[in-house]
């Protein structure tokens, strides 16, 4: 077996999300007030300018709703079968409202305007570069609960076949941390299209372990985050989280 040596960190940035497409590894992460996207054939050289390329996939425009801060970007492809009339590469992330209040954090989605995972990303309906679409409920109104960490989960067959999204929300903000009332929840909902939920969202889990309570206060919740689908070789669907 060949030994490959490399030095960490392979890239500086928060909330990393990596995927493989057409022989290239793509890594997106938050980089200040923008989403950087790096591409390389060797993931250990993802930030080496001699072996990779980097672009700004998304930089929110000032002066419109939800253009502050950036959390947890993920890029997923939706096929024509999965999203009739809306196939393509989508970026999911969370943005804070212009009020500057961290309680005002919402999930949004953007679509690649180039038809490739490199982007740039913009509004999935209008195509306007760098403009995002808030996640909607089935009735067409905006999903307004505090939410970050959106990901995508697929069930290939059976009675629950379909595309689902998972995310983190919170409950009890401002209440005493020792009481456990301020805590996060991992949520799941089936999707009609890449920006619309359907049905009533379900709770996957809430913090139950003592080590999930560490440091919780009225300002800092008990934490469960980062729900991500993992698929078994026999059709099993698992969810990992931190």
mmCIF file of C-alpha atoms in Angstrom:
data_model
loop_
_atom_site.group_PDB
_atom_site.id
_atom_site.type_symbol
_atom_site.label_atom_id
_atom_site.label_comp_id
_atom_site.label_asym_id
_atom_site.label_seq_id
_atom_site.Cartn_x
_atom_site.Cartn_y
_atom_site.Cartn_z
ATOM 1 C CA UNK A 1 0.000 0.000 0.000
ATOM 2 C CA UNK A 2 1.310 3.417 -0.987
ATOM 3 C CA UNK A 3 1.782 5.853 1.875
ATOM 4 C CA UNK A 4 0.686 9.429 1.223
ATOM 5 C CA UNK A 5 1.890 12.173 3.511
ATOM 6 C CA UNK A 6 0.324 15.602 3.815
ATOM 7 C CA UNK A 7 0.098 18.373 6.349
ATOM 8 C CA UNK A 8 -3.021 19.699 8.031
ATOM 9 C CA UNK A 9 -4.843 21.976 7.732
ATOM 10 C CA UNK A 10 -5.568 21.281 4.055
ATOM 11 C CA UNK A 11 -7.660 24.464 3.935
ATOM 12 C CA UNK A 12 -8.484 27.324 6.259
ATOM 13 C CA UNK A 13 -12.188 27.997 6.642
ATOM 14 C CA UNK A 14 -15.207 27.119 8.734
ATOM 15 C CA UNK A 15 -18.099 24.694 8.087
ATOM 16 C CA UNK A 16 -16.322 22.541 5.456
ATOM 17 C CA UNK A 17 -18.370 20.481 2.994
ATOM 18 C CA UNK A 18 -16.601 18.228 0.472
ATOM 19 C CA UNK A 19 -17.987 16.166 -2.418
ATOM 20 C CA UNK A 20 -16.572 14.257 -5.400
ATOM 21 C CA UNK A 21 -17.757 14.971 -8.952
ATOM 22 C CA UNK A 22 -16.238 13.942 -12.298
ATOM 23 C CA UNK A 23 -12.898 13.098 -10.739
ATOM 24 C CA UNK A 24 -12.568 16.338 -8.780
ATOM 25 C CA UNK A 25 -12.941 16.967 -5.064
ATOM 26 C CA UNK A 26 -14.893 20.126 -4.309
ATOM 27 C CA UNK A 27 -14.626 21.825 -0.929
ATOM 28 C CA UNK A 28 -16.840 24.741 0.064
ATOM 29 C CA UNK A 29 -16.444 26.608 3.315
ATOM 30 C CA UNK A 30 -17.217 29.951 4.858
ATOM 31 C CA UNK A 31 -14.538 32.575 4.264
ATOM 32 C CA UNK A 32 -15.506 35.781 6.033
ATOM 33 C CA UNK A 33 -18.496 37.235 4.171
ATOM 34 C CA UNK A 34 -18.425 34.826 1.255
ATOM 35 C CA UNK A 35 -18.486 31.165 0.303
ATOM 36 C CA UNK A 36 -15.235 29.955 -1.228
ATOM 37 C CA UNK A 37 -15.189 26.839 -3.421
ATOM 38 C CA UNK A 38 -11.955 24.920 -4.038
ATOM 39 C CA UNK A 39 -11.444 22.134 -6.594
ATOM 40 C CA UNK A 40 -8.635 19.597 -6.992
ATOM 41 C CA UNK A 41 -8.094 16.011 -8.109
ATOM 42 C CA UNK A 42 -6.162 15.333 -4.892
ATOM 43 C CA UNK A 43 -8.043 16.359 -1.737
ATOM 44 C CA UNK A 44 -4.776 16.838 0.161
ATOM 45 C CA UNK A 45 -3.865 19.604 -2.306
ATOM 46 C CA UNK A 46 -7.239 21.316 -2.311
ATOM 47 C CA UNK A 47 -5.696 24.664 -1.329
ATOM 48 C CA UNK A 48 -2.426 24.353 -3.249
ATOM 49 C CA UNK A 49 -2.617 26.918 -6.111
ATOM 50 C CA UNK A 50 -0.357 24.715 -8.259
ATOM 51 C CA UNK A 51 -2.789 21.792 -8.091
ATOM 52 C CA UNK A 52 -6.197 23.375 -7.502
ATOM 53 C CA UNK A 53 -8.454 26.251 -8.456
ATOM 54 C CA UNK A 54 -10.575 28.458 -6.216
ATOM 55 C CA UNK A 55 -13.594 30.641 -6.918
ATOM 56 C CA UNK A 56 -16.056 32.724 -4.925
ATOM 57 C CA UNK A 57 -19.269 30.774 -5.292
ATOM 58 C CA UNK A 58 -21.409 33.182 -3.286
ATOM 59 C CA UNK A 59 -21.010 36.643 -1.784
ATOM 60 C CA UNK A 60 -24.281 38.084 -0.411
ATOM 61 C CA UNK A 61 -25.283 41.473 -1.750
ATOM 62 C CA UNK A 62 -25.769 44.172 0.867
ATOM 63 C CA UNK A 63 -29.101 45.852 1.476
ATOM 64 C CA UNK A 64 -31.617 43.078 1.056
ATOM 65 C CA UNK A 65 -33.205 40.603 3.424
ATOM 66 C CA UNK A 66 -30.836 37.966 4.825
ATOM 67 C CA UNK A 67 -27.471 39.204 3.638
ATOM 68 C CA UNK A 68 -25.487 39.033 6.880
ATOM 69 C CA UNK A 69 -23.153 36.292 8.104
ATOM 70 C CA UNK A 70 -22.901 32.809 6.659
ATOM 71 C CA UNK A 71 -23.337 29.390 8.204
ATOM 72 C CA UNK A 72 -22.913 25.780 7.101
ATOM 73 C CA UNK A 73 -22.890 25.793 3.278
ATOM 74 C CA UNK A 74 -23.630 22.543 1.469
ATOM 75 C CA UNK A 75 -23.845 21.872 -2.283
ATOM 76 C CA UNK A 76 -26.126 19.135 -3.664
ATOM 77 C CA UNK A 77 -27.253 18.080 -7.133
ATOM 78 C CA UNK A 78 -30.946 17.493 -7.891
ATOM 79 C CA UNK A 79 -31.761 15.427 -10.975
ATOM 80 C CA UNK A 80 -34.691 16.110 -13.301
ATOM 81 C CA UNK A 81 -36.485 13.117 -11.787
ATOM 82 C CA UNK A 82 -36.007 14.500 -8.284
ATOM 83 C CA UNK A 83 -36.881 18.105 -9.162
ATOM 84 C CA UNK A 84 -38.846 18.231 -12.442
ATOM 85 C CA UNK A 85 -38.072 21.474 -14.240
ATOM 86 C CA UNK A 86 -35.611 22.500 -11.520
ATOM 87 C CA UNK A 87 -32.658 20.130 -11.894
ATOM 88 C CA UNK A 88 -29.187 21.481 -11.152
ATOM 89 C CA UNK A 89 -26.635 22.265 -8.470
ATOM 90 C CA UNK A 90 -27.963 23.914 -5.320
ATOM 91 C CA UNK A 91 -26.254 25.559 -2.371
ATOM 92 C CA UNK A 92 -27.964 25.399 1.016
ATOM 93 C CA UNK A 93 -26.837 27.707 3.801
ATOM 94 C CA UNK A 94 -28.100 29.916 6.597
ATOM 95 C CA UNK A 95 -27.989 33.709 6.662
ATOM 96 C CA UNK A 96 -28.675 36.235 9.403
ATOM 97 C CA UNK A 97 -31.155 39.041 8.918
ATOM 98 C CA UNK A 98 -29.908 42.625 8.527
ATOM 99 C CA UNK A 99 -31.014 43.380 12.088
ATOM 100 C CA UNK A 100 -27.773 41.859 13.372
ATOM 101 C CA UNK A 101 -29.718 39.757 15.882
ATOM 102 C CA UNK A 102 -28.458 36.155 16.025
ATOM 103 C CA UNK A 103 -31.991 35.028 16.831
ATOM 104 C CA UNK A 104 -32.845 36.002 13.235
ATOM 105 C CA UNK A 105 -31.125 33.209 11.315
ATOM 106 C CA UNK A 106 -32.887 31.547 8.382
ATOM 107 C CA UNK A 107 -32.283 28.781 5.850
ATOM 108 C CA UNK A 108 -31.891 29.810 2.213
ATOM 109 C CA UNK A 109 -31.065 28.089 -1.071
ATOM 110 C CA UNK A 110 -29.285 29.222 -4.238
ATOM 111 C CA UNK A 111 -28.799 27.558 -7.624
ATOM 112 C CA UNK A 112 -25.693 27.490 -9.804
ATOM 113 C CA UNK A 113 -26.170 29.901 -12.687
ATOM 114 C CA UNK A 114 -23.548 28.080 -14.783
ATOM 115 C CA UNK A 115 -25.027 24.583 -14.558
ATOM 116 C CA UNK A 116 -21.815 23.357 -12.912
ATOM 117 C CA UNK A 117 -20.947 22.952 -9.232
ATOM 118 C CA UNK A 118 -18.492 25.878 -9.521
ATOM 119 C CA UNK A 119 -21.309 28.409 -9.698
ATOM 120 C CA UNK A 120 -21.643 31.315 -9.227
ATOM 121 C CA UNK A 121 -24.858 30.780 -7.291
ATOM 122 C CA UNK A 122 -27.975 32.890 -7.429
ATOM 123 C CA UNK A 123 -31.733 32.915 -7.043
ATOM 124 C CA UNK A 124 -33.175 29.556 -8.212
ATOM 125 C CA UNK A 125 -36.243 31.166 -9.806
ATOM 126 C CA UNK A 126 -35.055 34.513 -11.156
ATOM 127 C CA UNK A 127 -31.419 33.556 -11.729
ATOM 128 C CA UNK A 128 -30.230 36.810 -10.135
ATOM 129 C CA UNK A 129 -26.599 36.339 -9.123
ATOM 130 C CA UNK A 130 -25.903 36.119 -5.377
ATOM 131 C CA UNK A 131 -29.580 36.518 -4.438
ATOM 132 C CA UNK A 132 -31.028 33.741 -2.283
ATOM 133 C CA UNK A 133 -34.417 32.090 -1.954
ATOM 134 C CA UNK A 134 -35.697 31.584 1.618
ATOM 135 C CA UNK A 135 -36.941 28.092 2.411
ATOM 136 C CA UNK A 136 -40.731 27.972 2.108
ATOM 137 C CA UNK A 137 -43.478 25.970 3.728
ATOM 138 C CA UNK A 138 -45.950 24.010 1.605
ATOM 139 C CA UNK A 139 -48.412 26.923 1.541
ATOM 140 C CA UNK A 140 -45.768 29.180 -0.040
ATOM 141 C CA UNK A 141 -45.013 31.229 3.073
ATOM 142 C CA UNK A 142 -41.497 31.523 4.435
ATOM 143 C CA UNK A 143 -40.277 29.057 7.055
ATOM 144 C CA UNK A 144 -39.473 31.534 9.819
ATOM 145 C CA UNK A 145 -38.099 29.377 12.657
ATOM 146 C CA UNK A 146 -34.445 29.873 13.628
ATOM 147 C CA UNK A 147 -32.579 27.372 11.447
ATOM 148 C CA UNK A 148 -29.048 26.440 10.350
ATOM 149 C CA UNK A 149 -27.143 23.378 9.172
ATOM 150 C CA UNK A 150 -29.428 22.319 6.332
ATOM 151 C CA UNK A 151 -28.552 19.100 4.533
ATOM 152 C CA UNK A 152 -30.205 16.659 2.101
ATOM 153 C CA UNK A 153 -31.273 13.061 2.689
ATOM 154 C CA UNK A 154 -32.550 10.660 0.011
ATOM 155 C CA UNK A 155 -34.702 7.562 0.459
ATOM 156 C CA UNK A 156 -34.553 5.531 -2.746
ATOM 157 C CA UNK A 157 -37.530 3.229 -2.367
ATOM 158 C CA UNK A 158 -40.377 2.108 -0.139
ATOM 159 C CA UNK A 159 -43.263 4.038 1.431
ATOM 160 C CA UNK A 160 -41.002 6.953 2.432
ATOM 161 C CA UNK A 161 -39.299 7.316 -0.969
ATOM 162 C CA UNK A 162 -38.332 10.896 -1.708
ATOM 163 C CA UNK A 163 -36.000 13.808 -1.039
ATOM 164 C CA UNK A 164 -35.798 15.116 2.515
ATOM 165 C CA UNK A 165 -33.945 17.937 4.202
ATOM 166 C CA UNK A 166 -32.531 18.031 7.724
ATOM 167 C CA UNK A 167 -31.628 21.111 9.752
ATOM 168 C CA UNK A 168 -31.026 22.475 13.237
ATOM 169 C CA UNK A 169 -33.551 24.645 15.028
ATOM 170 C CA UNK A 170 -33.781 25.847 18.611
ATOM 171 C CA UNK A 171 -36.295 26.150 21.409
ATOM 172 C CA UNK A 172 -36.412 28.245 24.592
ATOM 173 C CA UNK A 173 -33.960 31.014 23.628
ATOM 174 C CA UNK A 174 -33.346 33.301 26.600
ATOM 175 C CA UNK A 175 -34.519 30.774 29.198
ATOM 176 C CA UNK A 176 -32.239 29.339 31.853
ATOM 177 C CA UNK A 177 -29.698 26.854 30.494
ATOM 178 C CA UNK A 178 -29.738 24.855 33.724
ATOM 179 C CA UNK A 179 -33.396 24.055 33.157
ATOM 180 C CA UNK A 180 -32.658 22.648 29.710
ATOM 181 C CA UNK A 181 -35.319 24.813 28.125
ATOM 182 C CA UNK A 182 -32.903 26.493 25.687
ATOM 183 C CA UNK A 183 -31.826 23.685 23.401
ATOM 184 C CA UNK A 184 -31.360 22.740 19.778
ATOM 185 C CA UNK A 185 -33.334 20.151 17.827
ATOM 186 C CA UNK A 186 -32.501 18.203 14.697
ATOM 187 C CA UNK A 187 -35.417 18.424 12.275
ATOM 188 C CA UNK A 188 -36.459 16.638 9.069
ATOM 189 C CA UNK A 189 -39.037 17.313 6.366
ATOM 190 C CA UNK A 190 -39.833 15.975 2.910
ATOM 191 C CA UNK A 191 -39.285 18.415 0.042
ATOM 192 C CA UNK A 192 -41.533 19.373 -2.881
ATOM 193 C CA UNK A 193 -38.618 21.085 -4.638
ATOM 194 C CA UNK A 194 -35.191 22.335 -3.498
ATOM 195 C CA UNK A 195 -36.685 25.335 -1.683
ATOM 196 C CA UNK A 196 -40.084 24.074 -0.443
ATOM 197 C CA UNK A 197 -40.934 21.790 2.487
ATOM 198 C CA UNK A 198 -44.022 19.634 2.639
ATOM 199 C CA UNK A 199 -45.998 18.336 5.578
ATOM 200 C CA UNK A 200 -45.192 18.939 9.225
ATOM 201 C CA UNK A 201 -41.469 18.827 10.089
ATOM 202 C CA UNK A 202 -40.479 16.030 12.446
ATOM 203 C CA UNK A 203 -37.945 16.028 15.288
ATOM 204 C CA UNK A 204 -35.055 13.579 14.866
ATOM 205 C CA UNK A 205 -33.456 14.157 18.245
ATOM 206 C CA UNK A 206 -32.834 16.668 21.031
ATOM 207 C CA UNK A 207 -29.930 16.848 23.516
ATOM 208 C CA UNK A 208 -30.261 14.014 26.046
ATOM 209 C CA UNK A 209 -26.705 13.323 27.212
ATOM 210 C CA UNK A 210 -24.938 15.189 30.001
ATOM 211 C CA UNK A 211 -22.018 16.062 27.701
ATOM 212 C CA UNK A 212 -24.502 17.749 25.349
ATOM 213 C CA UNK A 213 -25.449 20.092 28.191
ATOM 214 C CA UNK A 214 -21.908 21.420 28.863
ATOM 215 C CA UNK A 215 -21.730 25.205 28.892
ATOM 216 C CA UNK A 216 -25.438 25.719 28.254
ATOM 217 C CA UNK A 217 -26.891 28.993 29.502
ATOM 218 C CA UNK A 218 -29.750 31.306 28.616
ATOM 219 C CA UNK A 219 -27.542 32.496 25.720
ATOM 220 C CA UNK A 220 -25.920 29.190 24.746
ATOM 221 C CA UNK A 221 -28.182 26.203 24.091
ATOM 222 C CA UNK A 222 -27.741 22.524 24.703
ATOM 223 C CA UNK A 223 -26.352 21.405 21.366
ATOM 224 C CA UNK A 224 -27.088 18.899 18.614
ATOM 225 C CA UNK A 225 -25.813 19.895 15.175
ATOM 226 C CA UNK A 226 -24.659 18.798 11.739
ATOM 227 C CA UNK A 227 -27.152 16.082 10.800
ATOM 228 C CA UNK A 228 -25.768 14.341 7.690
ATOM 229 C CA UNK A 229 -27.057 11.284 5.826
ATOM 230 C CA UNK A 230 -24.877 8.170 5.513
ATOM 231 C CA UNK A 231 -26.005 5.338 3.249
ATOM 232 C CA UNK A 232 -25.399 1.624 3.778
ATOM 233 C CA UNK A 233 -24.661 -0.881 1.014
ATOM 234 C CA UNK A 234 -28.026 -2.605 1.508
ATOM 235 C CA UNK A 235 -30.171 0.521 1.330
ATOM 236 C CA UNK A 236 -29.878 1.552 4.964
ATOM 237 C CA UNK A 237 -30.098 5.261 5.753
ATOM 238 C CA UNK A 238 -28.251 6.585 8.800
ATOM 239 C CA UNK A 239 -27.853 10.082 10.217
ATOM 240 C CA UNK A 240 -24.646 11.227 11.883
ATOM 241 C CA UNK A 241 -24.538 14.391 13.985
ATOM 242 C CA UNK A 242 -22.395 16.136 16.572
#
